[in-house]
C-alpha positions as a Python dict, from the first residue, in 0.01 Angstrom:
ca = {
    (1, 'M'): (0, 0, 0),
    (2, 'V'): (-245, -196, 244),
    (3, 'D'): (-213, -578, 253),
    (4, 'V'): (-488, -808, 119),
    (5, 'E'): (-734, -919, 390),
    (6, 'H'): (-776, -1295, 368),
    (7, 'R'): (-1038, -1307, 645),
    (8, 'D'): (-1316, -1172, 423),
    (9, 'F'): (-1200, -1382, 129),
    (10, 'L'): (-1224, -1703, 332),
    (11, 'H'): (-1568, -1614, 464),
    (12, 'L'): (-1705, -1542, 117),
    (13, 'T'): (-1570, -1861, -40),
    (14, 'L'): (-1660, -2125, 219),
    (15, 'T'): (-1961, -2249, 23),
    (16, 'M'): (-1794, -2248, -320),
    (17, 'P'): (-1667, -2563, -493),
    (18, 'N'): (-1296, -2623, -439),
    (19, 'S'): (-1218, -2553, -805),
    (20, 'S'): (-1388, -2212, -786),
    (21, 'R'): (-1212, -2122, -462),
    (22, 'D'): (-876, -2220, -608),
    (23, 'S'): (-940, -2015, -922),
    (24, 'I'): (-1038, -1705, -723),
    (25, 'E'): (-742, -1738, -488),
    (26, 'Q'): (-503, -1777, -782),
    (27, 'I'): (-642, -1462, -946),
    (28, 'L'): (-607, -1266, -621),
    (29, 'V'): (-249, -1381, -572),
    (30, 'K'): (-156, -1294, -932),
    (31, 'A'): (-329, -955, -910),
    (32, 'E'): (-138, -874, -592),
    (33, 'E'): (192, -970, -758),
    (34, 'L'): (112, -743, -1051),
    (35, 'K'): (27, -457, -815),
    (36, 'F'): (356, -486, -629),
    (37, 'D'): (534, -483, -966),
    (38, 'G'): (355, -157, -1052),
    (39, 'K'): (142, -319, -1323),
    (40, 'Y'): (-181, -169, -1197),
    (41, 'A'): (-378, -186, -1521),
    (42, 'D'): (-295, -556, -1560),
    (43, 'A'): (-397, -620, -1200),
    (44, 'L'): (-726, -441, -1261),
    (45, 'A'): (-801, -656, -1564),
    (46, 'L'): (-764, -971, -1353),
    (47, 'L'): (-971, -831, -1068),
    (48, 'E'): (-1251, -731, -1305),
    (49, 'E'): (-1247, -1088, -1441),
    (50, 'L'): (-1280, -1221, -1087),
    (51, 'L'): (-1566, -984, -1003),
    (52, 'V'): (-1765, -1115, -1299),
    (53, 'M'): (-1756, -1453, -1124),
    (54, 'D'): (-1804, -1314, -772),
    (55, 'P'): (-1941, -955, -780),
    (56, 'D'): (-1942, -912, -401),
    (57, 'N'): (-1594, -1041, -328),
    (58, 'V'): (-1475, -786, -73),
    (59, 'T'): (-1106, -863, -110),
    (60, 'A'): (-1120, -822, -487),
    (61, 'L'): (-1309, -494, -452),
    (62, 'E'): (-1052, -367, -200),
    (63, 'E'): (-772, -454, -435),
    (64, 'L'): (-955, -293, -726),
    (65, 'A'): (-994, 29, -526),
    (66, 'D'): (-627, 19, -425),
    (67, 'N'): (-510, -22, -785),
    (68, 'E'): (-737, 260, -902),
    (69, 'L'): (-585, 475, -629),
    (70, 'S'): (-233, 390, -747),
    (71, 'L'): (-330, 499, -1099),
    (72, 'G'): (-457, 832, -965),
    (73, 'R'): (-816, 753, -1061),
    (74, 'Y'): (-956, 881, -736),
    (75, 'E'): (-1324, 891, -825),
    (76, 'R'): (-1321, 527, -936),
    (77, 'A'): (-1127, 429, -624),
    (78, 'K'): (-1374, 619, -409),
    (79, 'L'): (-1674, 444, -567),
    (80, 'A'): (-1514, 103, -520),
    (81, 'A'): (-1423, 176, -158),
    (82, 'A'): (-1775, 298, -83),
    (83, 'H'): (-1914, -24, -230),
    (84, 'V'): (-1677, -227, -10),
    (85, 'L'): (-1813, -53, 299),
    (86, 'R'): (-2169, -140, 200),
    (87, 'L'): (-2058, -504, 210),
    (88, 'N'): (-1822, -480, 506),
    (89, 'K'): (-1824, -167, 722),
    (90, 'D'): (-1508, -288, 899),
    (91, 'S'): (-1282, -282, 592),
    (92, 'Y'): (-979, -83, 704),
    (93, 'T'): (-860, -75, 344),
    (94, 'A'): (-1174, 103, 227),
    (95, 'H'): (-1161, 356, 512),
    (96, 'Y'): (-792, 420, 440),
    (97, 'I'): (-861, 480, 71),
    (98, 'L'): (-1146, 721, 144),
    (99, 'G'): (-925, 902, 396),
    (100, 'F'): (-638, 927, 150),
    (101, 'I'): (-865, 1064, -124),
    (102, 'A'): (-1014, 1321, 117),
    (103, 'S'): (-664, 1437, 212),
    (104, 'H'): (-575, 1472, -156),
    (105, 'S'): (-859, 1725, -193),
    (106, 'E'): (-753, 1886, 139),
    (107, 'D'): (-1077, 1787, 312),
    (108, 'W'): (-880, 1733, 631),
    (109, 'D'): (-1175, 1675, 865),
    (110, 'A'): (-1323, 1400, 648),
    (111, 'S'): (-978, 1251, 600),
    (112, 'I'): (-913, 1237, 974),
    (113, 'V'): (-1247, 1066, 1042),
    (114, 'E'): (-1182, 791, 786),
    (115, 'L'): (-816, 741, 875),
    (116, 'K'): (-890, 719, 1248),
    (117, 'I'): (-1142, 444, 1173),
    (118, 'A'): (-883, 267, 955),
    (119, 'N'): (-626, 299, 1234),
    (120, 'S'): (-866, 156, 1493),
    (121, 'L'): (-931, -145, 1267),
    (122, 'E'): (-567, -199, 1165),
    (123, 'Q'): (-336, -60, 1431),
    (124, 'N'): (33, 10, 1379),
    (125, 'N'): (7, 28, 1001),
    (126, 'P'): (279, 278, 896),
    (127, 'E'): (96, 396, 582),
    (128, 'I'): (-230, 463, 766),
    (129, 'L'): (-40, 647, 1041),
    (130, 'R'): (157, 849, 784),
    (131, 'C'): (-159, 971, 613),
    (132, 'L'): (-335, 1033, 944),
    (133, 'G'): (-39, 1227, 1081),
    (134, 'W'): (-22, 1446, 770),
    (135, 'S'): (-396, 1518, 779),
    (136, 'L'): (-386, 1602, 1150),
    (137, 'F'): (-89, 1835, 1099),
    (138, 'S'): (-251, 1999, 796),
    (139, 'A'): (-575, 2047, 990),
    (140, 'G'): (-387, 2254, 1248),
    (141, 'K'): (-347, 1974, 1504),
    (142, 'K'): (28, 2006, 1475),
    (143, 'I'): (146, 1829, 1789),
    (144, 'E'): (-87, 1531, 1737),
    (145, 'G'): (14, 1519, 1372),
    (146, 'M'): (388, 1524, 1447),
    (147, 'V'): (351, 1255, 1713),
    (148, 'T'): (155, 1035, 1471),
    (149, 'L'): (416, 1083, 1198),
    (150, 'E'): (689, 992, 1448),
    (151, 'R'): (497, 673, 1533),
    (152, 'A'): (481, 586, 1164),
    (153, 'L'): (855, 644, 1128),
    (154, 'N'): (934, 429, 1432),
    (155, 'L'): (747, 145, 1263),
    (156, 'E'): (918, 191, 926),
    (157, 'E'): (1239, 390, 959),
    (158, 'Q'): (1349, 363, 596),
    (159, 'N'): (1023, 476, 438),
    (160, 'P'): (1100, 784, 225),
    (161, 'L'): (736, 897, 220),
    (162, 'I'): (719, 909, 599),
    (163, 'L'): (1059, 1077, 621),
    (164, 'C'): (949, 1337, 367),
    (165, 'D'): (615, 1414, 534),
    (166, 'L'): (776, 1444, 876),
    (167, 'G'): (1054, 1653, 727),
    (168, 'V'): (804, 1892, 569),
    (169, 'A'): (609, 1910, 896),
    (170, 'C'): (932, 2002, 1077),
    (171, 'L'): (1009, 2262, 809),
    (172, 'R'): (667, 2422, 860),
    (173, 'S'): (729, 2418, 1235),
    (174, 'N'): (1063, 2598, 1187),
    (175, 'E'): (1263, 2293, 1303),
    (176, 'F'): (1513, 2335, 1022),
    (177, 'T'): (1793, 2111, 1149),
    (178, 'K'): (1562, 1816, 1205),
    (179, 'S'): (1386, 1882, 876),
    (180, 'K'): (1714, 1881, 686),
    (181, 'A'): (1825, 1555, 850),
    (182, 'L'): (1497, 1378, 771),
    (183, 'L'): (1483, 1500, 413),
    (184, 'S'): (1847, 1408, 355),
    (185, 'R'): (1771, 1054, 474),
    (186, 'A'): (1470, 1039, 243),
    (187, 'L'): (1682, 1153, -53),
    (188, 'D'): (1948, 891, 23),
    (189, 'I'): (1679, 623, 4),
    (190, 'D'): (1493, 768, -295),
    (191, 'P'): (1733, 992, -496),
    (192, 'A'): (1477, 1048, -774),
    (193, 'N'): (1205, 1189, -548),
    (194, 'S'): (1139, 1541, -679),
    (195, 'R'): (931, 1649, -377),
    (196, 'V'): (1213, 1559, -139),
    (197, 'K'): (1466, 1746, -355),
    (198, 'E'): (1251, 2061, -364),
    (199, 'C'): (1189, 2058, 11),
    (200, 'L'): (1555, 1999, 90),
    (201, 'E'): (1655, 2290, -132),
    (202, 'M'): (1400, 2507, 47),
    (203, 'V'): (1548, 2415, 386),
    (204, 'K'): (1898, 2499, 261),
    (205, 'R'): (1781, 2837, 127),
    (206, 'I'): (1613, 2921, 458),
    (207, 'E'): (1924, 2815, 652),
    (208, 'K'): (2141, 3037, 435),
    (209, 'H'): (1923, 3341, 503),
    (210, 'T'): (1899, 3279, 879),
    (211, 'V'): (2274, 3245, 937),
}
């Protein structure tokens, strides 16, 4: 989702013995590999082991929150992200996670606040922009939301999540042709995506009744 920040990791480990630093870095690298392979529970086990050694390791806590988010354990992810911000208020990862969780519960105002902070700290991140664009659009700021989603798509043109969100936004704005094109692209990239399939079918049904 959001890349590991090595800046905080380096700052926190400067005074550690080389063997300890190497061990922590190896655990972080392995945990990140497991996360990208979708083995979130295994990644969490490693991160929890690391945090026993270094309870205030910001990078490990960010990764822990991110893995909890991927598992849909939003309350645990929220607690971890909040703890990160107590240690480092400029963690874009933590602000992104809190913004994502707020959007999941349709607290659009809170989501926008957190995601705008994340975007200011880590500009041109397609995932942050995707979530921010969707929250803005859902909060009634449709033009700003669409523009933000377009920015996300320009940065990552083959991302099915961005294509789907922008396609749904176009559908809700009665831009059926554009919506159909975006959703069709998303389905080509991710044929198993049920949300894309449902939305594309909806566009086709609407088109049929408007002809």
